[in-house]
CSV table of C-alpha atoms in Angstrom, one decimal:
chain,number,residue,atom,x,y,z
A,15,MET,CA,1.5,7.1,21.1
A,16,LYS,CA,1.5,5.7,24.7
A,17,LYS,CA,4.2,4.0,25.4
A,18,ASP,CA,3.1,1.8,28.6
A,19,THR,CA,2.6,-2.2,28.5
A,20,ARG,CA,5.0,-2.2,24.5
A,21,LEU,CA,2.6,-4.5,23.7
A,22,VAL,CA,0.5,-3.7,20.3
A,23,LEU,CA,-2.4,-5.7,18.9
A,24,ALA,CA,-2.0,-6.8,15.4
A,25,LEU,CA,-5.6,-7.0,14.7
A,26,ASP,CA,-5.5,-9.6,11.5
A,27,GLU,CA,-9.8,-10.2,12.1
A,28,THR,CA,-12.0,-8.6,9.3
A,29,ASP,CA,-15.0,-9.5,10.6
A,30,ARG,CA,-16.4,-6.3,12.7
A,31,LYS,CA,-17.9,-7.2,15.3
A,32,LYS,CA,-15.2,-9.8,16.2
A,33,ALA,CA,-12.5,-7.4,16.0
A,34,LEU,CA,-14.1,-4.9,18.4
A,35,ASN,CA,-14.8,-7.5,20.2
A,36,ILE,CA,-11.1,-8.6,20.7
A,37,VAL,CA,-9.9,-5.1,21.3
A,38,ASP,CA,-12.4,-5.1,24.1
A,39,GLN,CA,-11.0,-7.7,26.2
A,40,VAL,CA,-7.7,-7.1,25.6
A,41,ALA,CA,-8.1,-3.3,25.5
A,42,ASP,CA,-6.3,-2.7,29.5
A,43,HIS,CA,-3.1,-4.9,28.1
A,44,ILE,CA,-2.3,-3.0,24.8
A,45,ASP,CA,-0.9,0.3,24.2
A,46,ALA,CA,-2.1,-0.1,20.8
A,47,VAL,CA,-4.4,-2.0,18.1
A,48,LYS,CA,-2.7,-2.5,14.6
A,49,ILE,CA,-4.8,-2.4,11.9
A,50,ASN,CA,-4.4,-3.1,7.8
A,51,TRP,CA,-6.1,-2.5,5.2
A,52,PRO,CA,-8.4,-5.9,4.7
A,53,LEU,CA,-10.4,-4.7,7.4
A,54,VAL,CA,-11.1,-1.2,6.1
A,55,LEU,CA,-11.6,-2.9,2.5
A,56,SER,CA,-13.9,-5.7,4.8
A,57,ALA,CA,-15.7,-3.1,7.4
A,58,GLY,CA,-15.3,0.2,6.3
A,59,PRO,CA,-12.7,3.1,7.3
A,60,GLU,CA,-15.5,3.8,9.9
A,61,MET,CA,-13.4,1.2,11.7
A,62,ILE,CA,-10.3,3.5,12.3
A,63,THR,CA,-12.7,6.0,14.7
A,64,GLU,CA,-14.5,3.5,16.4
A,65,LEU,CA,-11.3,1.0,17.0
A,66,SER,CA,-9.7,4.7,17.9
A,67,GLU,CA,-12.6,5.0,20.6
A,68,LEU,CA,-11.0,2.1,22.7
A,69,THR,CA,-7.3,2.4,22.3
A,70,ASP,CA,-4.5,4.1,19.8
A,71,VAL,CA,-4.5,3.1,16.2
A,72,VAL,CA,-1.6,2.1,14.0
A,73,CYS,CA,-2.7,2.1,10.6
A,74,ASP,CA,-0.3,-0.5,8.9
A,75,PHE,CA,-0.8,0.5,5.6
A,76,LYS,CA,2.7,0.3,4.3
A,77,VAL,CA,2.0,3.1,2.0
A,78,ALA,CA,4.3,3.0,-1.0
A,79,ASP,CA,3.3,5.7,-3.2
A,80,ILE,CA,4.0,9.3,-5.0
A,81,PRO,CA,3.8,12.4,-2.3
A,82,ASN,CA,0.9,13.6,-3.2
A,83,THR,CA,-0.9,10.0,-2.7
A,84,VAL,CA,1.1,9.2,0.6
A,85,HIS,CA,-0.4,12.8,1.5
A,86,LEU,CA,-4.2,12.3,0.8
A,87,ILE,CA,-3.3,8.6,2.2
A,88,VAL,CA,-2.0,9.9,6.0
A,89,GLU,CA,-4.1,13.0,6.1
A,90,ASN,CA,-7.6,10.9,6.1
A,91,ALA,CA,-6.0,8.0,8.4
A,92,VAL,CA,-5.3,10.8,10.6
A,93,ALA,CA,-8.1,12.5,10.5
A,94,ARG,CA,-10.4,9.6,11.3
A,95,GLY,CA,-8.1,9.1,14.3
A,96,ALA,CA,-5.1,6.8,13.7
A,97,SER,CA,-2.4,7.5,16.2
A,98,ALA,CA,0.4,6.8,13.8
A,99,VAL,CA,0.7,5.2,10.1
A,100,ILE,CA,3.3,2.8,8.7
A,101,VAL,CA,5.0,4.0,5.3
A,102,HIS,CA,7.8,1.8,3.5
A,103,ALA,CA,10.9,3.3,2.8
A,104,PHE,CA,11.7,2.5,-0.1
A,105,THR,CA,9.5,5.2,-2.4
A,106,GLY,CA,12.5,7.4,-0.9
A,107,GLU,CA,13.0,10.8,0.7
A,108,ASP,CA,10.3,12.7,-1.2
A,109,SER,CA,7.3,10.5,-0.1
A,110,LEU,CA,8.4,9.4,3.5
A,111,THR,CA,9.1,13.1,4.2
A,112,GLU,CA,5.8,14.0,2.6
A,113,ALA,CA,4.0,11.3,5.5
A,114,VAL,CA,5.6,13.0,8.1
A,115,LYS,CA,5.2,16.0,7.1
A,116,THR,CA,1.1,15.7,6.6
A,117,ALA,CA,1.4,13.9,10.3
A,118,GLY,CA,2.9,16.8,11.9
A,119,ASN,CA,2.3,16.7,15.8
A,120,ASP,CA,-1.5,14.4,15.6
A,121,ALA,CA,0.3,11.0,14.8
A,122,GLU,CA,3.5,9.3,14.1
A,123,ILE,CA,5.1,7.9,11.1
A,124,TYR,CA,6.6,4.3,11.4
A,125,ALA,CA,9.3,3.2,8.4
A,126,VAL,CA,9.3,0.1,7.1
A,127,THR,CA,13.1,-0.4,5.7
A,128,GLU,CA,13.1,-5.0,6.0
A,129,MET,CA,10.2,-7.3,5.7
A,130,SER,CA,11.1,-10.7,6.9
A,131,HIS,CA,8.7,-13.0,4.3
A,132,PRO,CA,10.9,-14.8,2.0
A,133,GLY,CA,10.4,-12.4,-0.7
A,134,GLY,CA,11.8,-9.2,1.7
A,135,LYS,CA,15.1,-10.7,1.2
A,136,MET,CA,15.2,-9.6,-2.3
A,137,PHE,CA,15.2,-6.2,-2.5
A,138,THR,CA,14.2,-4.2,0.7
A,139,ALA,CA,16.5,-6.2,2.6
A,140,LEU,CA,19.6,-5.3,0.2
A,141,HIS,CA,18.8,-1.5,1.6
A,142,ALA,CA,17.7,-1.6,4.8
A,143,GLU,CA,20.3,0.7,6.5
A,144,GLU,CA,20.6,3.0,3.7
A,145,MET,CA,16.4,3.3,3.9
A,146,ALA,CA,17.0,3.4,8.2
A,147,ARG,CA,19.5,5.9,7.6
A,148,MET,CA,17.2,7.8,5.5
A,149,GLY,CA,14.4,7.4,7.8
A,150,VAL,CA,16.3,9.2,10.1
A,151,ARG,CA,17.2,12.5,7.9
A,152,CYS,CA,13.0,12.5,6.9
A,153,GLY,CA,12.1,13.3,10.8
A,154,VAL,CA,10.5,9.7,11.4
A,155,ALA,CA,9.0,8.6,15.0
A,156,GLY,CA,10.4,4.9,14.3
A,157,PHE,CA,11.0,1.8,12.3
A,158,ILE,CA,9.6,-1.6,11.9
A,159,ALA,CA,12.1,-4.7,13.0
A,160,PRO,CA,11.4,-8.0,13.1
A,161,ALA,CA,11.3,-9.7,16.7
A,162,THR,CA,12.3,-13.1,14.6
A,163,ARG,CA,15.7,-11.7,14.1
A,164,PRO,CA,16.8,-10.0,17.5
A,165,GLU,CA,20.4,-9.3,16.0
A,166,ARG,CA,18.4,-7.3,13.3
A,167,VAL,CA,16.3,-4.6,16.0
A,168,LYS,CA,20.1,-4.1,17.0
A,169,ALA,CA,21.2,-3.4,13.9
A,170,ILE,CA,18.7,-0.8,13.5
A,171,ARG,CA,18.8,0.1,17.0
A,172,SER,CA,22.6,1.5,16.2
A,173,ILE,CA,21.3,3.8,13.6
A,174,ILE,CA,18.3,5.0,14.6
A,175,GLY,CA,19.4,6.8,18.1
A,176,ASP,CA,16.4,7.0,20.5
A,177,ARG,CA,14.1,6.8,17.7
A,178,LYS,CA,11.2,3.9,18.3
A,179,ILE,CA,11.2,0.1,17.0
A,180,MET,CA,8.1,-1.5,16.7
A,181,SER,CA,8.7,-5.4,16.2
A,182,PRO,CA,6.2,-7.9,14.4
A,183,GLY,CA,6.5,-11.9,14.6
A,184,VAL,CA,6.2,-12.4,18.1
A,185,GLY,CA,4.2,-15.5,19.4
A,186,ALA,CA,3.0,-17.5,16.3
A,187,GLN,CA,5.9,-16.6,13.9
A,188,GLY,CA,8.1,-17.5,16.6
A,189,GLY,CA,10.0,-14.0,18.2
A,190,SER,CA,9.8,-13.9,21.9
A,191,ALA,CA,8.4,-10.4,23.3
A,192,SER,CA,11.3,-10.0,25.6
A,193,ALA,CA,13.8,-11.1,23.5
A,194,ALA,CA,12.8,-8.2,21.5
A,195,ILE,CA,12.3,-5.4,23.8
A,196,ALA,CA,15.9,-6.6,25.3
A,197,ALA,CA,17.2,-6.1,21.6
A,198,GLY,CA,16.1,-2.6,21.7
A,199,ALA,CA,12.2,-2.7,20.5
A,200,ASP,CA,9.8,-0.2,22.3
A,201,TYR,CA,6.7,-2.2,21.1
A,202,VAL,CA,6.0,-6.2,20.1
A,203,ILE,CA,3.3,-6.3,17.7
A,204,VAL,CA,1.6,-9.8,18.5
A,205,GLY,CA,-1.6,-11.5,16.1
A,206,ARG,CA,-2.7,-14.6,16.0
A,207,ALA,CA,-0.9,-15.7,19.2
A,208,ILE,CA,-3.8,-13.7,21.1
A,209,CYS,CA,-6.8,-13.0,18.7
A,210,LYS,CA,-6.6,-17.1,18.1
A,211,SER,CA,-6.5,-17.6,21.5
A,212,ASP,CA,-9.4,-19.1,23.9
A,213,ASP,CA,-9.1,-16.1,26.5
A,214,PRO,CA,-7.4,-13.7,24.6
A,215,ALA,CA,-6.9,-11.3,27.4
A,216,ALA,CA,-4.7,-13.8,29.5
A,217,ALA,CA,-2.7,-14.3,26.3
A,218,ALA,CA,-2.1,-10.7,25.9
A,219,LYS,CA,-1.6,-10.3,29.8
A,220,ALA,CA,1.4,-13.5,29.8
A,221,ILE,CA,2.8,-11.5,27.0
A,222,CYS,CA,2.8,-8.4,29.2
A,223,ASP,CA,4.4,-10.2,31.8
A,224,ASP,CA,7.0,-11.8,29.8
A,225,ILE,CA,8.2,-7.9,28.8
A,226,ARG,CA,7.9,-6.5,32.3
A,227,THR,CA,10.9,-9.6,33.1
A,228,VAL,CA,13.2,-7.2,30.5
A,229,LEU,CA,12.2,-3.8,31.7
B,4,MET,CA,-9.8,-5.8,-19.1
B,5,LYS,CA,-11.3,-4.4,-22.3
B,6,LYS,CA,-8.8,-2.8,-24.9
B,7,ASP,CA,-10.7,-0.3,-27.3
B,8,THR,CA,-10.0,3.3,-26.7
B,9,ARG,CA,-6.1,2.3,-24.6
B,10,LEU,CA,-7.3,5.2,-22.0
B,11,VAL,CA,-7.8,4.9,-18.3
B,12,LEU,CA,-8.9,7.7,-16.1
B,13,ALA,CA,-6.7,8.4,-12.9
B,14,LEU,CA,-9.6,9.2,-10.8
B,15,ASP,CA,-8.2,11.3,-8.6
B,16,GLU,CA,-11.1,12.5,-6.9
B,17,THR,CA,-11.8,11.9,-3.5
B,18,ASP,CA,-15.6,13.3,-3.4
B,19,ARG,CA,-18.1,10.4,-4.1
B,20,LYS,CA,-20.6,12.5,-6.2
B,21,LYS,CA,-18.1,14.0,-8.2
B,22,ALA,CA,-16.4,11.0,-9.0
B,23,LEU,CA,-19.3,9.2,-10.3
B,24,ASN,CA,-20.2,12.1,-12.1
B,25,ILE,CA,-16.9,12.2,-13.9
B,26,VAL,CA,-16.6,8.9,-14.9
B,27,ASP,CA,-20.6,9.2,-16.2
B,28,GLN,CA,-19.5,11.8,-18.7
B,29,VAL,CA,-16.1,9.8,-19.7
B,30,ALA,CA,-17.4,6.4,-19.9
B,31,ASP,CA,-17.6,5.9,-24.0
B,32,HIS,CA,-14.0,7.3,-24.2
B,33,ILE,CA,-12.1,4.9,-21.4
B,34,ASP,CA,-11.2,1.4,-21.0
B,35,ALA,CA,-11.6,1.7,-17.4
B,36,VAL,CA,-11.3,3.9,-14.3
B,37,LYS,CA,-8.0,3.9,-11.6
B,38,ILE,CA,-8.2,4.6,-8.4
B,39,ASN,CA,-6.5,4.6,-4.9
B,40,TRP,CA,-6.8,4.5,-1.4
B,41,PRO,CA,-8.0,7.9,-0.9
B,42,LEU,CA,-11.0,7.3,-2.5
B,43,VAL,CA,-11.7,3.8,-0.3
B,44,LEU,CA,-10.5,6.2,2.6
B,45,SER,CA,-13.1,8.9,1.9
B,46,ALA,CA,-15.8,7.3,0.4
B,47,GLY,CA,-15.7,3.6,1.4
B,48,PRO,CA,-14.3,0.5,-0.2
B,49,GLU,CA,-18.7,0.6,-2.0
B,50,MET,CA,-17.2,3.1,-4.5
B,51,ILE,CA,-15.3,-0.2,-6.3
B,52,THR,CA,-18.7,-1.9,-6.5
B,53,GLU,CA,-20.5,1.3,-7.8
B,54,LEU,CA,-17.9,1.8,-10.7
B,55,SER,CA,-17.5,-1.5,-11.6
B,56,GLU,CA,-21.4,-0.7,-12.9
B,57,LEU,CA,-20.3,1.8,-15.0
B,58,THR,CA,-16.6,0.6,-16.4
B,59,ASP,CA,-13.5,-1.8,-15.3
B,60,VAL,CA,-12.3,-0.5,-11.9
B,61,VAL,CA,-8.3,-0.7,-11.5
B,62,CYS,CA,-7.8,-0.9,-7.7
B,63,ASP,CA,-4.6,1.4,-7.9
B,64,PHE,CA,-3.6,0.3,-4.5
B,65,LYS,CA,0.7,-0.5,-4.7
B,66,VAL,CA,0.1,-3.7,-2.8
B,67,ALA,CA,3.5,-4.2,-0.7
B,68,ASP,CA,3.0,-6.3,2.1
B,69,ILE,CA,3.6,-10.2,2.7
B,70,PRO,CA,1.6,-13.0,0.7
B,71,ASN,CA,-1.1,-13.3,3.3
B,72,THR,CA,-2.1,-9.8,3.4
B,73,VAL,CA,-1.8,-9.6,-0.2
B,74,HIS,CA,-4.1,-12.2,-0.6
B,75,LEU,CA,-7.1,-11.0,1.8
B,76,ILE,CA,-6.1,-7.0,-0.5
B,77,VAL,CA,-6.9,-8.9,-3.9
B,78,GLU,CA,-9.6,-11.1,-2.8
B,79,ASN,CA,-11.8,-8.6,-1.9
B,80,ALA,CA,-11.0,-6.3,-4.1
B,81,VAL,CA,-11.6,-8.6,-6.8
B,82,ALA,CA,-15.0,-9.6,-4.7
B,83,ARG,CA,-16.0,-5.6,-4.9
B,84,GLY,CA,-16.1,-5.7,-8.6
B,85,ALA,CA,-12.0,-4.7,-9.7
B,86,SER,CA,-11.2,-6.1,-13.3
B,87,ALA,CA,-7.3,-5.3,-12.0
B,88,VAL,CA,-5.6,-4.4,-9.2
B,89,ILE,CA,-1.9,-2.7,-8.9
B,90,VAL,CA,0.8,-4.2,-7.1
B,91,HIS,CA,4.4,-3.6,-6.1
B,92,ALA,CA,6.9,-5.7,-7.0
B,93,PHE,CA,9.6,-5.1,-5.1
B,94,THR,CA,8.1,-7.0,-1.9
B,95,GLY,CA,9.6,-10.3,-4.1
B,96,GLU,CA,8.1,-13.7,-5.7
B,97,ASP,CA,6.3,-15.0,-2.8
B,98,SER,CA,4.0,-11.9,-2.4
B,99,LEU,CA,3.7,-11.2,-6.4
B,100,THR,CA,3.1,-14.6,-7.2
B,101,GLU,CA,0.2,-14.9,-4.0
B,102,ALA,CA,-1.8,-11.9,-5.7
B,103,VAL,CA,-1.6,-13.3,-9.2
B,104,LYS,CA,-2.7,-16.8,-8.0
B,105,THR,CA,-5.7,-14.9,-5.7
B,106,ALA,CA,-7.0,-12.7,-8.8
B,107,GLY,CA,-6.9,-16.1,-11.2
B,108,ASN,CA,-9.1,-15.7,-14.1
B,109,ASP,CA,-11.3,-13.0,-12.2
B,110,ALA,CA,-8.7,-10.3,-12.7
B,111,GLU,CA,-5.1,-8.8,-13.9
B,112,ILE,CA,-2.5,-8.3,-11.8
B,113,TYR,CA,-0.1,-5.3,-13.1
B,114,ALA,CA,2.8,-4.9,-11.8
B,115,VAL,CA,5.4,-1.6,-10.2
B,116,THR,CA,8.4,-1.8,-11.6
B,117,GLU,CA,9.7,1.7,-11.2
B,118,MET,CA,7.8,5.1,-10.3
B,119,SER,CA,8.5,8.2,-12.0
B,120,HIS,CA,8.5,10.5,-8.9
B,121,PRO,CA,12.0,11.8,-7.4
B,122,GLY,CA,12.5,9.5,-4.8
B,123,GLY,CA,11.3,6.3,-7.2
B,124,LYS,CA,15.2,6.7,-8.7
B,125,MET,CA,16.6,6.1,-5.0
B,126,PHE,CA,15.9,2.0,-4.4
B,127,THR,CA,13.5,1.2,-6.9
B,128,ALA,CA,14.6,2.0,-10.2
B,129,LEU,CA,18.0,0.0,-9.7
B,130,HIS,CA,16.4,-3.3,-9.5
B,131,ALA,CA,13.3,-2.2,-12.2
B,132,GLU,CA,14.5,-4.9,-14.8
B,133,GLU,CA,15.0,-7.3,-12.5
B,134,MET,CA,11.8,-6.5,-10.8
B,135,ALA,CA,10.1,-6.8,-14.5
B,136,ARG,CA,12.0,-10.3,-15.3
B,137,MET,CA,10.6,-11.6,-12.0
B,138,GLY,CA,6.8,-10.2,-13.0
B,139,VAL,CA,7.1,-12.0,-16.0
B,140,ARG,CA,7.8,-15.5,-13.4
B,141,CYS,CA,5.3,-14.6,-11.4
B,142,GLY,CA,2.4,-14.7,-14.2
B,143,VAL,CA,1.4,-10.9,-13.7
B,144,ALA,CA,-0.8,-9.9,-16.8
B,145,GLY,CA,1.4,-6.1,-17.2
B,146,PHE,CA,3.5,-3.6,-16.0
B,147,ILE,CA,3.0,-0.3,-14.8
B,148,ALA,CA,5.6,1.9,-17.3
B,149,PRO,CA,6.5,5.8,-17.1
B,150,ALA,CA,4.3,7.4,-20.4
B,151,THR,CA,7.0,10.3,-19.3
B,152,ARG,CA,10.0,8.5,-20.4
B,153,PRO,CA,9.2,6.6,-23.4
B,154,GLU,CA,12.7,5.3,-23.6
B,155,ARG,CA,11.2,3.3,-20.1
B,156,VAL,CA,8.3,2.2,-21.9
B,157,LYS,CA,10.3,0.4,-24.5
B,158,ALA,CA,12.9,-1.1,-22.3
B,159,ILE,CA,10.1,-2.9,-20.3
B,160,ARG,CA,8.4,-4.1,-23.5
B,161,SER,CA,12.1,-5.9,-24.2
B,162,ILE,CA,11.6,-8.0,-21.3
B,163,ILE,CA,8.0,-8.6,-20.9
B,164,GLY,CA,7.2,-10.1,-24.2
B,165,ASP,CA,3.8,-9.3,-25.3
B,166,ARG,CA,2.2,-9.0,-21.4
B,167,LYS,CA,0.2,-5.9,-20.8
B,168,ILE,CA,2.0,-2.2,-20.7
B,169,MET,CA,0.0,0.7,-18.3
B,170,SER,CA,1.7,4.0,-18.6
B,171,PRO,CA,0.7,7.3,-16.4
B,172,GLY,CA,2.1,10.5,-16.1
B,173,VAL,CA,0.2,11.6,-19.8
B,174,GLY,CA,-1.5,15.2,-19.8
B,175,ALA,CA,-0.4,17.4,-16.4
B,176,GLN,CA,3.2,15.5,-16.1
B,177,GLY,CA,3.8,15.7,-19.5
B,178,GLY,CA,3.7,12.7,-21.2
B,179,SER,CA,2.4,12.1,-24.7
B,180,ALA,CA,-0.7,9.6,-25.2
B,181,SER,CA,0.6,8.8,-28.7
B,182,ALA,CA,4.3,8.8,-28.1
B,183,ALA,CA,3.6,6.0,-25.0
B,184,ILE,CA,1.5,3.8,-27.4
B,185,ALA,CA,3.7,4.6,-30.0
B,186,ALA,CA,6.3,3.1,-27.6
B,187,GLY,CA,4.5,-0.2,-26.3
B,188,ALA,CA,2.0,0.8,-24.1
B,189,ASP,CA,-1.0,-0.6,-24.3
B,190,TYR,CA,-2.6,1.9,-22.1
B,191,VAL,CA,-2.2,5.2,-20.7
B,192,ILE,CA,-3.4,6.6,-18.0
B,193,VAL,CA,-4.9,9.9,-17.4
B,194,GLY,CA,-6.3,12.2,-14.3
B,195,ARG,CA,-6.1,15.6,-14.2
B,196,ALA,CA,-5.8,16.7,-18.0
B,197,ILE,CA,-9.8,15.0,-17.6
B,198,CYS,CA,-11.2,15.3,-14.0
B,199,LYS,CA,-9.8,19.3,-13.8
B,200,SER,CA,-10.9,20.1,-17.2
B,201,ASP,CA,-14.2,22.0,-17.9
B,202,ASP,CA,-15.0,19.7,-20.3
B,203,PRO,CA,-14.3,16.2,-19.1
B,204,ALA,CA,-15.7,13.9,-22.1
B,205,ALA,CA,-14.3,16.5,-24.7
B,206,ALA,CA,-10.7,16.0,-22.8
B,207,ALA,CA,-11.3,12.1,-23.0
B,208,LYS,CA,-12.2,12.5,-26.3
B,209,ALA,CA,-9.1,14.7,-27.6
B,210,ILE,CA,-6.7,12.1,-26.1
B,211,CYS,CA,-8.4,9.3,-27.5
B,212,ASP,CA,-8.0,11.2,-30.9
B,213,ASP,CA,-4.4,11.4,-30.6
B,214,ILE,CA,-3.8,7.7,-29.5
B,215,ARG,CA,-5.5,6.7,-32.5
B,216,THR,CA,-3.3,8.4,-34.9
B,217,VAL,CA,-0.5,5.5,-34.1
B,218,LEU,CA,-2.9,2.6,-33.8
């Protein structure tokens, strides 16, 4: 995945035409687009390929299954054009290793080690740092860490060396793009602040400008 | 979901025609078919609807996301014809509650509280019983518990009262259908022992016969 503007668009739109239209408008300002299962369920898996012709695609599938199923999901997503796949760490070392092995040199695996919604504090947060160390052992390309809590980005950075960090939560959820990058994130993920804007390109450009102040 | 033969077919086939052909052969012997993301990624989300015309469909999507994304996934799966959706418990009470609320009276939510692959012992197994108690509070219809370990089926049964249990791991993975049902499972999930059989209908019937010995 390229690392130029540091901005990843969370494409939370589930209508195919609207989704493609937004990406078309902001393609110059983003390094990648992040999609999730709701778009696949509404618009079909062909969306992965269609979007990959416009920009890099991160499949935020939060894969959380046994190794054989992880293999099939990552294999299909990468074959359809994904540049990265997001996988949960909590299903353990064998599942995460299988994701990395399946992606090979064709795509990057990002591991989720904690989640920022209230329920995320119940179980995943208890093991976040242990899961980050496990992710390093498994050879993942990067990790997901919340932009809303730059101290967590710093904590994960201290564990993972020079692996990448992708940080959701910028904009509508209150996180600052420049603060997340300054804390050690490689990419910030922004959804509503761009998708719901009357001028998505201008909104994306403003975030890129903010990021550049700390590079 | 009906509860007649107690047998749920794990449709691990990713080719659309082969998948439909197997279900067609065994439809009389099963209560439902369980599908996972690899089939959606290879054959499209329309498969949920096509299969739902033959039997009940359990979407084993192991949903593990923030409440809003959980809502969108469950809503779409149910709108396409799913009778049940499998959701991870470890993402916490808000995500699981959102799944139950979204499914409403149209579908059942089954919660995963532990997994039987080696990696499942690293994190999920540590919280299995706490997650089962949480699932009861959230109002899930049932839980997933491994047929390969009937003592775990018994342990989960002791926590969840009369909610349902669906048990994978019968057949190729070594679990016995009758032992799982005797331990308290409502359904057993069987994949390869049926799908890879030269005579899927006969293989399914043999498992139903085994189950009937303990009913």
